[in-house]
Coordinates of C-alpha atoms and ligand atoms in Angstrom, one line a residue:
X1 CA 8.0 3.3 -30.3
X2 CA 8.7 1.1 -27.3
X3 CA 5.2 1.6 -25.8
X4 CA 3.3 1.0 -29.1
X5 CA 5.2 -2.2 -29.7
X6 CA 4.5 -3.5 -26.2
X7 CA 0.8 -2.5 -26.3
X8 CA 0.4 -4.5 -29.6
X9 CA 2.3 -7.5 -28.2
X10 CA 0.3 -7.6 -25.0
X11 CA -3.0 -7.1 -26.9
X12 CA -2.1 -10.1 -29.0
X13 CA -1.4 -12.3 -25.9
X14 CA 2.4 -11.9 -25.8
X15 CA 4.7 -11.3 -22.8
X16 CA 6.7 -8.3 -21.7
X17 CA 10.2 -9.1 -20.3
X18 CA 11.9 -7.7 -17.3
X19 CA 14.1 -5.2 -19.2
X20 CA 11.1 -3.9 -21.1
X21 CA 9.1 -3.4 -17.9
X22 CA 12.0 -1.5 -16.4
X23 CA 12.3 0.7 -19.5
X24 CA 8.6 1.3 -19.5
X25 CA 8.3 2.2 -15.8
X26 CA 11.3 4.6 -15.9
X27 CA 10.1 6.3 -19.1
X28 CA 6.5 6.6 -17.7
X29 CA 7.7 8.0 -14.4
X30 CA 9.9 10.5 -16.3
X31 CA 6.9 11.6 -18.4
X32 CA 8.3 10.2 -21.7
X33 CA 5.2 7.9 -22.3
X34 CA 1.8 9.6 -22.7
X35 CA -1.1 8.6 -20.4
X36 CA -3.1 7.3 -23.4
X37 CA -0.4 4.8 -24.3
X38 CA 0.0 3.6 -20.7
X39 CA -3.7 3.3 -20.3
X40 CA -3.9 1.1 -23.4
X41 CA -1.1 -1.0 -22.1
X42 CA -2.7 -1.4 -18.7
X43 CA -6.0 -2.4 -20.3
X44 CA -4.2 -5.0 -22.4
X45 CA -2.6 -6.3 -19.1
X46 CA -6.0 -6.2 -17.4
X47 CA -7.6 -8.3 -20.2
X48 CA -4.7 -10.7 -21.0
X49 CA -3.3 -11.0 -17.5
X50 CA 0.4 -11.3 -16.4
X51 CA 2.3 -14.5 -15.6
X52 CA 4.3 -14.8 -12.4
X53 CA 7.6 -13.6 -14.0
X54 CA 5.9 -10.6 -15.6
X55 CA 4.2 -9.7 -12.3
X56 CA 7.5 -9.9 -10.5
X57 CA 9.2 -7.9 -13.2
X58 CA 6.6 -5.2 -13.1
X59 CA 6.8 -5.0 -9.3
X60 CA 10.6 -4.7 -9.5
X61 CA 10.4 -2.1 -12.2
X62 CA 8.0 0.1 -10.2
X63 CA 10.0 -0.4 -7.0
X64 CA 13.2 0.6 -8.8
X65 CA 11.6 3.7 -10.4
X66 CA 12.2 5.5 -7.1
X67 CA 14.0 5.6 -3.8
X68 CA 13.8 2.9 -1.1
X69 CA 14.2 3.0 2.7
X70 CA 17.4 1.3 3.5
X71 CA 17.1 0.1 7.1
X72 CA 19.6 -2.7 6.9
X73 CA 22.0 -1.0 9.3
X74 CA 19.4 -1.2 12.1
X75 CA 20.2 -4.8 12.7
X76 CA 16.6 -5.4 13.8
X77 CA 13.7 -7.2 12.1
X78 CA 11.5 -4.9 10.0
X79 CA 8.0 -6.0 9.6
X80 CA 4.9 -4.1 8.3
X81 CA 1.2 -5.0 8.1
X82 CA -0.9 -4.1 5.0
X83 CA -4.6 -4.3 4.8
X84 CA -6.5 -4.4 1.5
X85 CA -8.9 -1.9 3.0
X86 CA -12.2 -1.8 4.8
X87 CA -14.6 0.1 7.0
X88 CA -13.7 0.7 10.7
X89 CA -10.3 -0.9 10.1
X90 CA -8.1 1.0 12.6
X91 CA -5.8 -2.0 13.2
X92 CA -2.6 -0.3 11.9
X93 CA -2.9 2.4 14.5
X94 CA -3.0 -0.2 17.3
X95 CA -0.4 -2.5 15.8
X96 CA 2.4 -0.1 15.0
X97 CA 3.0 1.1 18.6
X98 CA 2.2 -2.3 20.0
X99 CA 4.7 -4.3 17.9
X100 CA 7.3 -1.4 18.0
X101 CA 7.1 -1.6 21.8
X102 CA 8.3 -5.2 21.5
X103 CA 11.5 -4.3 19.7
X104 CA 10.4 -4.8 16.1
X105 CA 10.9 -2.0 13.6
X106 CA 7.6 -1.1 11.9
X107 CA 8.0 1.2 9.0
X108 CA 4.3 1.8 8.4
X109 CA 3.6 3.5 5.1
X110 CA -0.1 4.1 4.7
X111 CA -2.6 5.6 2.3
X112 CA -5.6 8.0 2.3
X113 CA -9.2 6.9 2.1
X114 CA -10.8 6.6 -1.4
X115 CA -14.1 5.1 -2.3
X116 CA -16.0 3.5 0.6
X117 CA -12.9 2.6 2.6
X118 CA -11.0 4.7 5.1
X119 CA -7.3 5.5 5.1
X120 CA -4.9 5.4 8.1
X121 CA -3.3 8.8 7.1
X122 CA -6.7 10.6 7.3
X123 CA -7.4 9.0 10.7
X124 CA -4.0 10.1 12.0
X125 CA -4.6 13.6 10.8
X126 CA -7.2 13.9 13.5
X127 CA -4.5 13.9 16.2
X128 CA -3.7 17.6 16.6
X129 CA -0.2 18.4 15.1
X130 CA 0.6 14.8 14.0
X131 CA 2.7 15.0 10.8
X132 CA 2.7 12.0 8.4
X133 CA 4.6 13.9 5.7
X134 CA 7.9 12.4 6.6
X135 CA 11.0 12.4 4.4
X136 CA 12.8 9.1 4.2
X137 CA 15.7 10.4 6.4
X138 CA 13.2 11.5 9.1
X139 CA 11.4 8.1 8.9
X140 CA 14.7 6.3 9.2
X141 CA 15.7 8.4 12.3
X142 CA 12.3 7.7 13.9
X143 CA 12.5 4.0 13.2
X144 CA 16.0 4.0 14.7
X145 CA 14.9 5.6 18.0
X146 CA 11.3 4.4 18.4
X147 CA 11.0 1.4 16.1
X148 CA 8.1 3.0 14.2
X149 CA 7.2 5.8 11.7
X150 CA 3.6 6.3 10.6
X151 CA 3.9 8.0 7.2
X152 CA 2.5 8.5 3.8
X153 CA 4.0 7.3 0.5
X154 CA 6.6 10.0 -0.4
X155 CA 6.7 11.2 -4.0
X156 CA 10.0 9.4 -4.4
X157 CA 8.7 6.0 -3.4
X158 CA 7.7 3.9 -6.5
X159 CA 6.7 6.9 -8.6
X160 CA 5.8 4.8 -11.6
X161 CA 3.2 3.0 -9.4
X162 CA 1.9 6.3 -8.1
X163 CA 1.2 7.4 -11.7
X164 CA -0.1 4.1 -12.9
X165 CA -2.4 3.6 -10.0
X166 CA -4.0 7.0 -10.5
X167 CA -4.4 6.2 -14.2
X168 CA -5.9 2.8 -13.5
X169 CA -8.3 4.4 -11.1
X170 CA -9.6 6.6 -14.0
X171 CA -9.6 3.9 -16.7
X172 CA -11.4 0.9 -15.2
X173 CA -8.2 -1.2 -14.7
X174 CA -7.9 -1.4 -10.9
X175 CA -9.5 -4.8 -10.3
X176 CA -6.8 -7.0 -11.8
X177 CA -5.0 -9.3 -9.4
X178 CA -1.5 -9.1 -10.9
X179 CA -1.8 -5.3 -11.2
X180 CA -3.0 -4.9 -7.6
X181 CA -0.4 -7.3 -6.3
X182 CA 2.5 -5.6 -8.1
X183 CA 1.2 -2.2 -7.1
X184 CA 1.0 -3.0 -3.4
X185 CA 4.2 -5.0 -3.3
X186 CA 6.3 -2.3 -5.1
X187 CA 5.5 0.1 -2.2
X188 CA 5.8 -2.4 0.6
X189 CA 9.2 -3.7 -0.7
X190 CA 10.4 -0.1 -0.9
X191 CA 10.2 -0.1 3.0
X192 CA 13.2 -2.4 3.2
X193 CA 11.2 -5.1 5.1
X194 CA 12.3 -8.4 6.4
X195 CA 8.7 -9.6 6.5
X196 CA 5.2 -8.5 5.7
X197 CA 1.8 -9.5 7.1
X198 CA -1.2 -9.0 4.9
X199 CA -4.8 -8.5 6.1
X200 CA -6.8 -9.5 3.1
X201 CA -10.4 -8.6 3.5
X202 CA -13.2 -10.8 2.3
X203 CA -17.0 -10.2 2.1
X204 CA -19.3 -7.5 0.7
X205 CA -17.3 -4.6 2.0
X206 CA -13.9 -5.8 0.6
X207 CA -12.2 -4.3 -2.4
X208 CA -12.2 -7.7 -4.1
X209 CA -14.9 -9.6 -2.2
X210 CA -14.2 -13.1 -3.4
X211 CA -10.7 -13.1 -4.8
X212 CA -8.7 -12.8 -1.5
X213 CA -6.9 -16.1 -1.6
X214 CA -5.6 -15.6 -5.1
X215 CA -4.5 -12.0 -4.4
X216 CA -2.7 -13.2 -1.2
X217 CA -1.0 -16.0 -3.1
X218 CA 0.3 -13.7 -5.7
X219 CA 1.7 -11.2 -3.1
X220 CA 3.3 -14.1 -1.2
X221 CA 5.0 -15.2 -4.5
X222 CA 6.3 -11.7 -5.2
X223 CA 7.6 -11.5 -1.6
X224 CA 9.3 -14.9 -1.9
X225 CA 11.0 -13.7 -5.1
X226 CA 12.3 -10.6 -3.3
X227 CA 13.5 -12.3 -0.1
X228 CA 10.6 -10.9 1.9
X229 CA 8.5 -13.6 3.6
X230 CA 4.8 -12.8 3.4
X231 CA 2.0 -14.3 5.5
X232 CA -1.6 -13.4 4.8
X233 CA -4.7 -13.7 7.0
X234 CA -8.2 -13.5 5.4
X235 CA -10.5 -11.5 7.7
X236 CA -14.1 -10.6 7.5
X237 CA -15.3 -7.4 5.9
X238 CA -19.0 -8.3 5.6
X239 CA -19.5 -5.9 8.6
X240 CA -17.3 -3.0 9.9
X241 CA -14.4 -3.9 12.2
X242 CA -15.0 -2.7 15.8
X243 CA -17.6 -0.1 16.6
X244 CA -16.2 3.2 15.4
X245 CA -16.4 4.2 11.8
X246 CA -15.0 7.7 10.9
X247 CA -11.6 9.2 11.3
X248 CA -11.4 10.7 14.8
X249 CA -13.8 8.2 16.2
X250 CA -11.5 5.4 14.9
X251 CA -8.5 7.0 16.5
X252 CA -10.3 7.1 19.8
X253 CA -11.2 3.4 19.5
X254 CA -7.6 2.6 18.6
X255 CA -6.4 4.4 21.7
X256 CA -9.0 2.5 23.8
X257 CA -7.6 -0.7 22.3
X258 CA -4.1 0.3 23.3
X259 CA -5.4 1.0 26.8
X260 CA -7.0 -2.5 27.0
X261 CA -10.6 -1.3 26.4
X262 CA -10.9 -2.3 22.7
X263 CA -14.0 -4.2 21.3
X264 CA -13.4 -8.0 21.1
X265 CA -13.4 -8.3 17.2
X266 CA -10.9 -5.5 16.8
X267 CA -8.6 -7.1 19.5
X268 CA -8.9 -10.5 17.9
X269 CA -7.9 -9.3 14.4
X270 CA -5.1 -7.1 15.9
X271 CA -3.7 -10.0 18.0
X272 CA -3.9 -12.5 15.1
X273 CA -2.0 -10.1 12.8
X274 CA 0.4 -9.0 15.5
X275 CA 1.2 -12.6 16.4
X276 CA 2.2 -13.2 12.7
X277 CA 4.4 -10.1 12.8
X278 CA 6.2 -11.3 16.0
X279 CA 6.7 -14.8 14.6
X280 CA 8.0 -13.4 11.3
X281 CA 10.3 -11.1 13.3
X282 CA 11.7 -14.0 15.2
X283 CA 10.7 -12.5 18.6
X284 CA 9.0 -15.9 19.4
X285 CA 8.1 -19.1 17.5
X286 CA 5.0 -19.7 19.7
X287 CA 1.7 -18.0 18.9
X288 CA 0.4 -18.3 22.4
X289 CA 3.6 -16.6 23.7
X290 CA 3.1 -13.9 21.0
X291 CA -0.4 -13.2 22.3
X292 CA 0.8 -13.1 25.9
X293 CA 3.5 -10.6 25.0
X294 CA 1.1 -8.3 23.3
X295 CA -1.5 -8.6 26.1
X296 CA 1.3 -7.7 28.6
X297 CA 2.3 -4.6 26.7
X298 CA -1.3 -3.5 26.7
X299 CA -2.0 -4.5 30.3
X300 CA 1.1 -2.7 31.6
X301 CA 0.4 0.5 29.6
X302 CA 3.7 0.2 27.7
X303 CA 1.9 0.0 24.3
X304 CA -0.1 3.2 25.0
X305 CA 3.0 4.9 26.3
X306 CA 4.9 3.9 23.2
X307 CA 2.1 5.5 21.1
X308 CA 2.5 8.7 23.1
X309 CA 6.2 8.8 22.3
X310 CA 5.5 8.2 18.6
X311 CA 2.9 11.0 18.5
X312 CA 5.2 13.4 20.2
X313 CA 8.1 12.5 17.9
X314 CA 5.8 13.2 14.9
X315 CA 4.8 16.6 16.2
X316 CA 1.4 15.6 17.7
X317 CA -0.2 16.2 21.1
X318 CA 0.6 13.0 23.2
X319 CA -2.1 14.0 25.7
X320 CA -4.6 12.6 23.3
X321 CA -3.8 9.1 24.6
X322 CA -5.0 10.0 28.1
X323 CA -7.7 12.4 26.9
X324 CA -9.2 11.4 23.5
X325 CA -11.7 14.4 23.9
X326 CA -8.8 16.4 22.4
X327 CA -9.7 14.8 19.1
X328 CA -12.0 16.8 16.8
X329 CA -15.6 16.5 18.2
X330 CA -18.8 16.5 16.1
X331 CA -21.3 19.3 16.9
X332 CA -24.3 16.9 16.7
X333 CA -24.5 13.5 18.4
X334 CA -27.7 11.4 18.1
X335 CA -28.8 7.9 18.7
X336 CA -30.2 5.7 16.0
X337 CA -32.7 3.1 17.2
X338 CA -34.1 -0.1 15.9
X339 CA -37.2 0.5 13.7
X340 CA -38.6 -2.9 14.7
X341 CA -37.8 -6.0 16.8
X342 CA -35.9 -8.9 15.3
X343 CA -32.4 -10.1 14.4
X344 CA -29.7 -7.7 13.1
X345 CA -29.2 -9.4 9.7
X346 CA -26.7 -7.0 8.0
X347 CA -24.5 -4.1 9.0
X348 CA -23.3 -3.4 5.4
X349 CA -19.8 -1.8 5.3
X350 CA -20.2 -0.2 1.9
X351 CA -23.4 1.6 3.0
X352 CA -21.6 2.7 6.2
X353 CA -18.6 3.9 4.2
X354 CA -20.8 5.8 1.8
X355 CA -22.7 7.3 4.8
X356 CA -19.4 8.6 6.2
X357 CA -18.7 10.3 2.8
X358 CA -22.2 11.8 2.8
X359 CA -21.5 13.2 6.3
X360 CA -18.3 14.9 4.9
X361 CA -15.9 12.4 6.5
X362 CA -14.6 10.7 3.3
X363 CA -13.5 11.6 -0.2
X364 CA -14.9 11.2 -3.7
X365 CA -11.8 12.8 -5.3
X366 CA -8.3 13.0 -3.9
X367 CA -8.7 16.8 -3.6
X368 CA -11.7 16.7 -1.3
X369 CA -11.2 18.2 2.2
X370 CA -12.7 16.0 4.9
X371 CA -14.4 16.6 8.2
X372 CA -12.5 14.3 10.7
X373 CA -15.1 14.5 13.5
X374 CA -18.0 12.8 11.7
X375 CA -19.1 9.1 11.5
X376 CA -20.9 6.4 13.4
X377 CA -20.4 4.2 16.4
X378 CA -22.3 1.1 15.7
X379 CA -23.0 -1.2 18.6
X380 CA -25.3 -3.6 16.8
X381 CA -23.6 -6.7 15.5
X382 CA -25.0 -9.1 12.9
X383 CA -26.9 -11.9 14.7
X384 CA -27.9 -9.7 17.7
X385 CA -31.6 -9.8 18.8
X386 CA -32.9 -6.3 19.3
X387 CA -36.2 -4.8 20.5
X388 CA -38.0 -2.0 18.7
X389 CA -36.5 1.4 19.8
X390 CA -33.3 -0.1 21.2
X391 CA -30.2 1.9 20.3
X392 CA -28.2 0.4 17.4
X393 CA -25.7 3.2 16.7
X394 CA -24.7 6.8 17.4
X395 CA -24.5 9.4 14.6
X396 CA -21.8 12.0 14.8
X397 CA -22.5 14.9 12.3
X398 CA -21.6 18.5 11.8
X399 CA -25.2 19.8 11.6
X400 CA -28.9 18.8 11.6
X401 CA -28.9 17.9 7.8
X402 CA -25.9 15.7 8.5
X403 CA -27.8 13.9 11.2
X404 CA -30.6 13.2 8.7
X405 CA -28.1 12.0 6.1
X406 CA -26.6 9.7 8.8
X407 CA -30.0 8.3 9.6
X408 CA -30.7 7.6 6.0
X409 CA -27.3 5.8 5.7
X410 CA -27.9 3.7 8.7
X411 CA -31.5 2.8 7.6
X412 CA -29.9 1.3 4.4
X413 CA -26.9 -0.3 6.2
X414 CA -28.5 -1.9 9.2
X415 CA -31.1 -4.5 8.3
X416 CA -33.4 -6.1 10.9
X417 CA -35.2 -9.4 9.9
X418 CA -36.9 -12.3 11.4
X419 CA -33.8 -14.4 10.9
X420 CA -30.2 -13.8 10.3
X421 CA -27.5 -15.8 8.4
X422 CA -24.3 -16.2 10.4
X423 CA -21.7 -13.6 9.5
X424 CA -18.4 -14.6 8.0
X425 CA -15.8 -16.0 10.4
X426 CA -13.6 -13.2 11.6
X427 CA -10.2 -14.7 10.8
X428 CA -10.9 -17.5 8.3
X429 CA -7.8 -18.4 6.4
X430 CA -4.0 -18.3 6.8
X431 CA -2.1 -18.2 3.6
X432 CA 1.7 -18.8 3.4
X433 CA 4.2 -20.0 0.8
X434 CA 3.3 -23.5 2.1
X435 CA -0.4 -23.3 1.2
X436 CA -3.8 -22.3 2.6
X437 CA -4.9 -23.2 6.1
X438 CA -8.6 -22.9 7.0
X439 CA -8.7 -21.5 10.5
X440 CA -12.5 -21.2 10.8
X441 CA -15.0 -22.2 8.1
X442 CA -18.2 -20.4 7.4
Ligands
LIG1 N1 -3.9 -0.4 -3.5 C1 -2.8 -0.2 -4.2 O1 -1.8 0.4 -3.7 N2 -2.7 -0.5 -5.5 C2 -3.8 -1.1 -6.1 O2 -3.7 -1.4 -7.3 C3 -4.9 -1.4 -5.4 C4 -5.0 -1.1 -4.1

């Protein structure tokens, strides 16, 4: 009866209070509310929206439907970074060891790729032996000794969100700012954080291409209501981040970044987010100093060594940091060249992401098995001038038909024209509880 009453009330524009959200989340997680009723309720929320108190209460209800990681006895700041998802986004794999090597605990709980965007867990699977299926006890132990654990959401973390997110995915109710904000924050708050940095993507390859600031503000409000300060940076996803797109290829690029050989755009986003993490953690109050500390950890090799320790502790082969050739290798490797001279006007992330799926490197359903070796390394950047026949990218495929599929994807994704509009600024806005700061305008 509870669900029906609440569906009708929400349908008619009413509110659901904190106690009701809690009862709903617990009953749904326990299987006492059928999917059809929850789907109807979620659609009513999608259409009618949720106010701040309701969004907060829903977050809290989903958070409390399961277990949480209690890291309070560590006595160290605990900061995570969350990205709203993109193509070529391997920042988490660089940031976790880098920031952990500076004494900040980073309980990094990541997801798998779905749709055109990749997922950190899939990328990490390409490191031979690396195990991301950690129990909360193991994660706690790893964070205690190495300041980091790279793991998936366990079945006991926010189980109500797990079920609701899957249901939303199948019922056209994902793209709602309060539902997304509550869903992400319920999982992040379960990590027992003292601060959170959000990388909110904007541009054609982003999940919500134009609603980044609103989403960031809502997550900042939820964080504030849960004693977890949140800072968001808006970063460009109108082209892939870095050059490598595809699971093992991205791990290789992340390793290069930790060794000081990362591409400039990847390093800029990594340092911008990392500086926010270090300031939130209280390691420094000065952004220039934060940059210097991160550059030193990379320059001295300490960040790369720290990644080796994390890999070893999670059952993986640490030799991969010195020899990325240990990662899965594609059978076919071929260059893709410019069909004409002109400016590179677009490198479209969605088309690249779909190309990776066509090569077998991404999923269309959660059950799909993926080929970790395939993908693209794209050296062409929007705005570059290229001559006909000049290499723009490399295709990594499992066989000849794969190479042709890769070619078709790149023909759609990389556009050459007589002129090119400037791409979005890489790190454009900083959003905090105090307001929105424009860092670089388009
Ligand atoms: N990621 C999540 O975890 N939840 C959403 O609702 C959307 C993206």
